[in-house]
Structures are given as structure tokens and as C-alpha cells.
């Protein structure tokens, strides 16, 4: 009981007052009704135009697929069916298919489903009226309406009613990407509805964006939740806002257009620095492939909007504000995480992955963090967030940051003494954290990375005393492992790249799982190296494939 109280205290302590206030307000005074509709709203006549990159999710009139799970939606109860995961139900309510690849070919089915949603989801009841799915759906419906040539006052009235519901339950209790999504939706509705209602929502949305954009996008371009996946989602949102300003010519948007474009360029540069050579994101914090637009799709969207994009080929890149480093040589690409878990008041998408790394050779990934395949409150969700699922050191079978409850973090690791020294031959990165000092007698974990063109040395040191300490190295499922000795392995990629893995201590190989997409679990191996003293060294000799 005392442990739970302490954990809750350390979870709540960093929160902002408005988060606590609104959480209590929405709990005790939930939205229960909306004002009667005036019966008629006129809409502005601009037509959305953008790249279609989202995978279609409507298979037929009564079948859909989200997160690699197909389902029948014949029954009207499907919108709130308890047998489906919450995230899957959210996706059902998003209506992303309205703007997915070749969307207009499914116009009749889409229209039928939109009318079904209105009839089967009574105001402010169920998943569909929660603020986050409201926000995503409103943007999708607004983009689709004029582009698909729809003329139906019932849909317009529903958009107005949904916007009212959203405006009365903005996610101040969560903040971050959720509040950003709320603001974007209000801006889209404000540019869609003609008259005073539209103007009201437009001004409210812009007021929120003026507050959130400077806070959520750091000076180095990264999104402050420090997840490459959520960075990509928010970058797409920024590109949508730029597109909306250029399409509609709204004066209030145009005054912000220059600032938005500047943020887009920085965010694209950040993303370019966090992408493997296979064209996809690295897996730090909640990150996986297939949820956000891919880096190439984001670049294509920027080019579509007339924004030029630079490719980062630098040998060493430090994303100082975010806390990531990238080393890029002709043989390999390495990413090193010396970041905080995220904003102190918003660590919900953080993993206990401090001082982890990823490494690839060409298009082949070698060392991978385990990814994210699900949300929720399950043991598997907790495992995927835990330290043991990442390429770093775990002590006394404990996580470096106290991740719990699906999206909670209590005491967390703080990175100190980060230093970098780059010469023509060697790049040296050093950082440490005290996430384990909450354990009796345990001190800090310090990691040093020494990287030349073809050799990487990773030196770990744990101060104090401990019962057990293990360095973990997760291999991509495609890597072939050949044992040379009890402390030496030959690792071979499908493209022929080779890494000779040398440890100062004996190693163990274990079976585990890798999660490159939601709903996907792939068998892979991890190298486990128990500490026999306070220090441990691993050398990676990297050889080009033949």
C-alpha cells in the first residue's frame, strides 16, 4: 500500500495545476448535453487538396481493418464494443479512410458509414464523443465534405455539434499532442463553417496553437514528447495547417504561415536525423511503423506545399534540446539516447530506455529497441516500456524509470554529465543517469560510446553495489547469429553486413519479441551480458558485406 501511494505521489508531483484541475472538473462535471442546433449552417467552398498516403481501412460496407485487425461492423453496438481494444475503437471513430489512398472510389460506402455514425452515436455518449477521436474525425470529415462533393445538411449540423462538444472538453488534463489535435480540429472547423460559429472555433483553435506550437516543438525541431512516431504525427499536423492556410487564404492563418513553415523545416530536419537508412524511424519511446506517415511521405508532403527539404548526411549530429545523437558513417548509422523521458508533466509515451541505442548497416537494422505493438494496461504493455526491452543496462531487474499503468511514470531517470568529443577519427559520447539511485546502495549508470569508421566500443559502468546488473542488446529478427566463443559472436544481416560482437564478459542468448507495428509480434534474440564487476565493455567490429 505504501509503495503504491509513493508511486502515485511521484507520478502526480510533476503535473501542472491545470492538468489536475481539469481532470477533477471533467470527472465531477462531465459534458452531459449540448445546446440545440439552429438547424442550418452554411459552409465555405474551398476544396481540400493533399497527398493521399494513409492505407484504406474500409474493406467493404460492413468490414474494416485497423491495427492489423479486421472486424465486421454490421452491428450498431460495434462503436463501443468492449471486446475490442480502446485504441482499435478510436481508429474506428477516426474515419481516416475518408482521406486515404484512392478515397473517392469508396465515396458511397464512406457516405453510408458517416450517416450511420450520426444515427448510432447519440451526442456526448460513447467513445466517439471523447475529445481525441472527436478531433481526428472532425478534420477528416471537413477535408472530405467538399472534396467528395457532399451536400447534406445533416452532416454539416453534426460537424457543428461535434465542434461544440470538443470546445467544452478540451484536453487540458492531458496537454501535449492531444491538446494540439483539439486545436487543429477547431481551426479546420473554423475554416469550414461560415458565420459567427466558424469564427468562434477558428479563434479558439488558433489561440491554442499559438500557445502550444512554441512549447511542443523544441529549438532543434523535435517534438517535446521525444517519440519519433509522435513527432511524425505532429509534423503531419503542421503540414496540414500550412496547407489549410494556403488553400483557404484565411487572413488569421496567413499571419501565422511564416512561423508554421519555419517550424516545419526544423521538424523535417530533426526527423531526417532520426531515420535509419531503410527510410523508417528509430524506435525510442512509443514508436512503431505504420501509425504516422513515413518520413518519405512527410518529405513528399512538404515538397507538395513548396517547402524545400535538406537531407542530413553529417558524420555527427547532436539534437541538443531533444537529447539524441546520431553517428553516420559509410558503414553504419548509430542513434544514442541521452534524453529525458519527455516533458516532466507529460511522460505518457515514455519508455524506460535511457542511454539505449540503435544501429543499422545500410538498409539492415542490427541492434533495435523492441518497438510498440499495443497500448492499454496489460503486462505486455508494461514489458515493452520497460528497460529490459531496450539496448541499455538494467539493474536489480528494475526499470530505470518507474513506468506503470500504461501511460504513467513515477520516479524517472535524469541524464547528467553528457559530453561529446568529435575528432576526425573518433567520436566520443558520454552520459550517465541516476534512475537507479532510488534502489538501496545503487549509484549511477554511465555509458561511453567510442565510434570510429569501423569499430564501436560501448563502455558501461555502474557505481555503488547491486544484486544484479545486465547489459542488453536486442537483435533485429533478420540477423543471423554465429557463436565464436562464450564472449564473441558473428552477426550477419540479410544484405551481408557483418558485426563481430566482442564482450569483456560471457554472454547469453535469449529468445524475445520485436514489435515493428501495432498488433505485430516477431520472434528475435537478445544478447544478455551480466556484470561481473562494476564495468563492462562491448566492441563492435563492423565489416562491409561481400
mmCIF file of N, CA, C and O in Angstrom, residues 217-224 226 266 270 318-324 338-340 342 418:
data_model
loop_
_atom_site.group_PDB
_atom_site.id
_atom_site.type_symbol
_atom_site.label_atom_id
_atom_site.label_comp_id
_atom_site.label_asym_id
_atom_site.label_seq_id
_atom_site.Cartn_x
_atom_site.Cartn_y
_atom_site.Cartn_z
ATOM 1 N N UNK A 217 7.298 22.196 -29.918
ATOM 2 C CA UNK A 217 8.393 21.981 -30.864
ATOM 3 C C UNK A 217 9.640 22.681 -30.347
ATOM 4 O O UNK A 217 9.681 23.895 -30.240
ATOM 5 N N UNK A 218 10.642 21.881 -30.011
ATOM 6 C CA UNK A 218 11.865 22.380 -29.394
ATOM 7 C C UNK A 218 12.722 23.143 -30.404
ATOM 8 O O UNK A 218 12.485 23.085 -31.617
ATOM 9 N N UNK A 219 13.744 23.819 -29.900
ATOM 10 C CA UNK A 219 14.583 24.630 -30.781
ATOM 11 C C UNK A 219 15.324 23.802 -31.822
ATOM 12 O O UNK A 219 15.656 24.307 -32.898
ATOM 13 N N UNK A 220 15.599 22.520 -31.499
ATOM 14 C CA UNK A 220 16.275 21.676 -32.502
ATOM 15 C C UNK A 220 15.294 21.041 -33.479
ATOM 16 O O UNK A 220 15.693 20.267 -34.350
ATOM 17 N N UNK A 221 13.991 21.365 -33.335
ATOM 18 C CA UNK A 221 12.982 20.876 -34.266
ATOM 19 C C UNK A 221 12.195 19.692 -33.764
ATOM 20 O O UNK A 221 11.154 19.344 -34.335
ATOM 21 N N UNK A 222 12.658 19.023 -32.700
ATOM 22 C CA UNK A 222 11.987 17.827 -32.212
ATOM 23 C C UNK A 222 10.720 18.138 -31.431
ATOM 24 O O UNK A 222 10.620 19.174 -30.771
ATOM 25 N N UNK A 223 9.755 17.212 -31.515
ATOM 26 C CA UNK A 223 8.560 17.339 -30.689
ATOM 27 C C UNK A 223 8.906 16.941 -29.266
ATOM 28 O O UNK A 223 9.603 15.964 -29.026
ATOM 29 N N UNK A 224 8.395 17.665 -28.291
ATOM 30 C CA UNK A 224 8.887 17.546 -26.924
ATOM 31 C C UNK A 224 8.514 16.245 -26.214
ATOM 32 O O UNK A 224 9.031 15.965 -25.134
ATOM 33 N N UNK A 226 9.385 13.458 -27.456
ATOM 34 C CA UNK A 226 10.606 12.700 -27.734
ATOM 35 C C UNK A 226 10.357 11.307 -28.290
ATOM 36 O O UNK A 226 11.133 10.374 -28.067
ATOM 37 N N UNK A 266 12.366 22.973 -39.496
ATOM 38 C CA UNK A 266 13.147 22.451 -38.371
ATOM 39 C C UNK A 266 12.717 21.032 -38.010
ATOM 40 O O UNK A 266 13.549 20.166 -37.714
ATOM 41 N N UNK A 270 14.928 17.566 -38.048
ATOM 42 C CA UNK A 270 15.034 16.668 -36.889
ATOM 43 C C UNK A 270 14.706 15.236 -37.302
ATOM 44 O O UNK A 270 15.432 14.301 -36.958
ATOM 45 N N UNK A 318 24.147 16.306 -33.277
ATOM 46 C CA UNK A 318 23.669 16.407 -31.899
ATOM 47 C C UNK A 318 22.355 17.167 -31.894
ATOM 48 O O UNK A 318 22.295 18.323 -32.315
ATOM 49 N N UNK A 319 21.289 16.500 -31.457
ATOM 50 C CA UNK A 319 19.998 17.153 -31.250
ATOM 51 C C UNK A 319 19.940 17.531 -29.777
ATOM 52 O O UNK A 319 19.416 16.803 -28.931
ATOM 53 N N UNK A 320 20.511 18.684 -29.470
ATOM 54 C CA UNK A 320 20.809 19.069 -28.098
ATOM 55 C C UNK A 320 19.563 19.207 -27.246
ATOM 56 O O UNK A 320 19.526 18.743 -26.099
ATOM 57 N N UNK A 321 18.532 19.856 -27.767
ATOM 58 C CA UNK A 321 17.338 20.106 -26.963
ATOM 59 C C UNK A 321 16.545 18.831 -26.726
ATOM 60 O O UNK A 321 15.919 18.672 -25.680
ATOM 61 N N UNK A 322 16.563 17.923 -27.693
ATOM 62 C CA UNK A 322 15.838 16.659 -27.561
ATOM 63 C C UNK A 322 16.622 15.645 -26.739
ATOM 64 O O UNK A 322 16.044 14.874 -25.972
ATOM 65 N N UNK A 323 17.949 15.608 -26.914
ATOM 66 C CA UNK A 323 18.762 14.647 -26.191
ATOM 67 C C UNK A 323 19.082 13.389 -26.977
ATOM 68 O O UNK A 323 19.184 12.301 -26.404
ATOM 69 N N UNK A 324 19.258 13.531 -28.287
ATOM 70 C CA UNK A 324 19.656 12.402 -29.121
ATOM 71 C C UNK A 324 20.903 12.766 -29.913
ATOM 72 O O UNK A 324 21.103 13.931 -30.286
ATOM 73 N N UNK A 338 20.333 10.070 -25.010
ATOM 74 C CA UNK A 338 20.749 10.679 -23.742
ATOM 75 C C UNK A 338 19.717 11.737 -23.335
ATOM 76 O O UNK A 338 20.044 12.786 -22.788
ATOM 77 N N UNK A 339 18.441 11.395 -23.600
ATOM 78 C CA UNK A 339 17.337 12.332 -23.391
ATOM 79 C C UNK A 339 16.663 12.112 -22.041
ATOM 80 O O UNK A 339 16.804 11.063 -21.413
ATOM 81 N N UNK A 340 15.907 13.109 -21.626
ATOM 82 C CA UNK A 340 14.975 12.933 -20.530
ATOM 83 C C UNK A 340 13.828 12.035 -21.014
ATOM 84 O O UNK A 340 13.711 11.753 -22.206
ATOM 85 N N UNK A 342 10.885 12.821 -21.317
ATOM 86 C CA UNK A 342 9.924 13.670 -22.018
ATOM 87 C C UNK A 342 9.615 14.864 -21.143
ATOM 88 O O UNK A 342 10.295 15.106 -20.137
ATOM 89 N N UNK A 418 26.381 14.789 -19.751
ATOM 90 C CA UNK A 418 26.542 14.435 -21.165
ATOM 91 C C UNK A 418 27.698 15.228 -21.750
ATOM 92 O O UNK A 418 27.830 16.435 -21.529
#
